[in-house]
């Protein structure tokens, strides 16, 4: 982790309107994420974690407020520019793995490496997450933890600067979850990937540099983690 | 291969049944296009090649007796390249083992051997040896139908004399690709044929030694046909010329042209229906597929795939379906086209067939087929490419139902909840329901339009055989004779009623338009052959004016009250101006009618006849036949019972064949539409339907929700389908009418019922197939699938 700011968020709000009902998911967020850091986002369900992460990754656009990634302002960028931003800089990992069911593990990773500028080989990415031996398996033939690790391999294969993970262990048991966290932890350590990780699980915050708590669409607290722990030491 | 393309291949494999259903519908359109244009082209090329090699003439003329000395003068007419003069006469033929008389056209072969024009192609045996007076060649179909091989003999009545002729060869001629007797409506190979004989005996039999009565010409390149015709008419007028004409009045060529025109019309009318339906189907399936693929699309966007890349991916899927459909259509169309071209040999006698569907029909059909699916896909793909990734990745919100007026009414009716689910589903997705209704109604329209052609033919038959021509036998007389002959004819064996008839060749002219046709004298007392108006009522002849069939009136551009110029092409060869009194809708023929007294007054002769229409005591037909076979005055016999039977048999055979093809097409569209709609329903509502099962509904009750909705839509499709069918039939009636047959727009109730029934049954079949999948759904998985 360094003290150079990578993401800067100012006065971010997001309101969803579906029909007559308007839901305020984010009510004014000011935040900075630093180069090379691993942050954990905590907060009760519905507090706006996913919304924030989606906006950071340009999957969604805020209602008001501004976001900067390094010297570029993401807000106001065209759809094509946002796509290019995601393509070049961001990797995603979701709670339900979101693999393409008709593609094998290797092909799911290749999907991304084929459109990246300086990717690692799919095999290498899968080896990093400990799945070098399951290259030709389809998602349906893999366990939940393995699927999630394929998703991580897919996310890191393009050597992204940012890795955004929305409850990557949410559907996994403790032991499996740890292997997934290890993959993320190592990517952050070895590749210097800025990693933001949403979780329900307070124990996981111990592997992070910092923990950001959200409540009701606002930042409730930010605390730095004096003593980081390796994922292997965590249990839940 | 790129990972995204791998996904595409596997998607296609997973969705094979749905893709196949669409591909089949698309394939039908492509097939009809390839079939129609391919057959048309093959037939046209075959015809052109045959005409060329057989030196088919371009101008034809008949006269009473023209001295051969006139030939150099004819050859000198500017624009004439080749001249063929011959003797032509109608003869009654007495075939071994056949009670009834047959009829033939006897043509002379020049002493030099092969004619310059209209060359017969020897299929078996040889042409008559010069100098042999009893040797003849026969048209192949006539010989085959009567089992006459080279070496066989038969009798013909030549100018009242019974002569035994020996068959030495079987031939085909470009003049008789479609061979039909005078006054007949269909080829009757058993009873009508052509005999080629050496010139000397033929001329002797016809009393035309040193003369000819039939002339064929070929023009030099760029010559004016009209000018040559006018010149020939001037030369032949003193010798009884009945008006030279081009190929447009040559019977065989006219039928061929009509057939080619119909094939062309078929290629214009049918394929668009199939292509439009498949475009809608592709749209329906792709929109649905893309809805199911929303999370994947969101994911691809999250990874940084651009909207265009994603759109191209799904466009490729539809193109994959399109390519499948086009290939299916090519194979089926190519194969059926070859079969169909082969079938034409039954009707059209060519010595060889060129099957050359041409690359154009394949290329055009591919462009149209792929265009249709691409068009259908574009809309669905566009919508997908626009989704915000964060939105796309979430499962779609549960559909928003609203209570509307229909619901209120349904509730008041106390409908069961499963029925309510059906109604809500339709009102919630009106667009999708509309596509299903549109597809099924297109299928019904195709079926109606196809069955209609048989209704119209039945109407033509009814008009020709039961309402207009009520005689059993028509005798053609070699010469016009005083009308008093009818009294003598009444004494022929078995004859119970005789009515004389008289017709002569005329030219009708109005302004720059002119038509060569026949005029028929009509007497008040005629009951056997009638002239009917559009409502089937007997038309009373106006005392002086002409009554014209619509087709002829249209050709001349005249309406009742207009005056036309009538030129008699037989003595006294006068030209007079005469008013058109009435115009009648009529399916067959272009004969003009006039009251007998008016015509004979124009001709300045006592009433005459050249045909006798007879009613006969059927028990005594053999005696009548025997008498006719030896009657010198009779040069042709038309046996109407035989024609009717022949017509019925031919039509029935064609009917079964064509109905099969089109019924299959109709079934394919219906199945394609309903199967896809059902699969979409199933994938979309499996959760809902599985929940019903969990609640304790039986398989049948749950199946009802699925099948009931589709059948309701099918029933809704019937009225627009029948209406559309009427529209297509109107198009076909206009597009398929030829110079010879006007296709009346008559659609029977049976046609409507059968078309609707076929659609309903195939829809039910398709829906039940999908219902079986519903039965196999694993409840636990179906319920889990939601998150
Ligand atoms: N697409 C959406 N449409 C409407 N409301 C939404 C949508 N996405 C999220 N919300 C609402 O916004 C709020 C924040 O949601 P989210 O960011 O997913 O919370 P978290 O991830 O912390 O559980 C919730 O109240 C949620 O219901
Ligand atoms: Mg969330």
Coordinates of C-alpha atoms and ligand atoms in Angstrom, one line a residue, chain A residues 16 23 25 44-51, chain B residues 394, ligand 1:
Chain A
X16 CA -33.0 4.1 -7.9
X23 CA -34.8 4.2 -3.3
X25 CA -29.0 3.7 -2.1
X44 CA -25.6 -4.4 6.7
X45 CA -27.6 -5.7 3.8
X46 CA -29.0 -2.8 1.8
X47 CA -26.5 -0.3 3.1
X48 CA -25.2 0.4 -0.5
X49 CA -22.0 -1.6 -0.7
X50 CA -22.8 -3.2 -4.0
X51 CA -24.0 0.1 -5.4
Chain B
X394 CA -29.4 -8.7 -11.7
Ligands
LIG1 N1 -31.5 -1.9 -9.4 C1 -32.0 -1.5 -8.3 N2 -33.3 -1.0 -8.4 C2 -33.9 -0.5 -7.2 N3 -33.3 -0.5 -6.0 C3 -32.1 -1.0 -5.9 C4 -31.4 -1.5 -7.0 N4 -30.2 -2.0 -6.6 C5 -30.1 -1.7 -5.3 N5 -31.3 -1.2 -4.9 C6 -31.6 -0.8 -3.5 O1 -30.5 0.1 -3.1 C7 -30.2 -0.2 -1.8 C8 -28.8 -0.6 -1.7 O2 -28.5 -1.8 -2.3 P1 -27.1 -2.5 -2.4 O3 -26.1 -1.5 -2.8 O4 -27.3 -3.7 -3.2 O5 -26.9 -2.9 -0.9 P2 -25.9 -4.0 -0.3 O6 -25.0 -4.5 -1.4 O7 -25.1 -3.2 0.7 O8 -26.7 -5.0 0.3 C9 -31.1 -1.3 -1.3 O9 -32.2 -0.7 -0.6 C10 -31.6 -1.9 -2.5 O10 -32.9 -2.4 -2.4

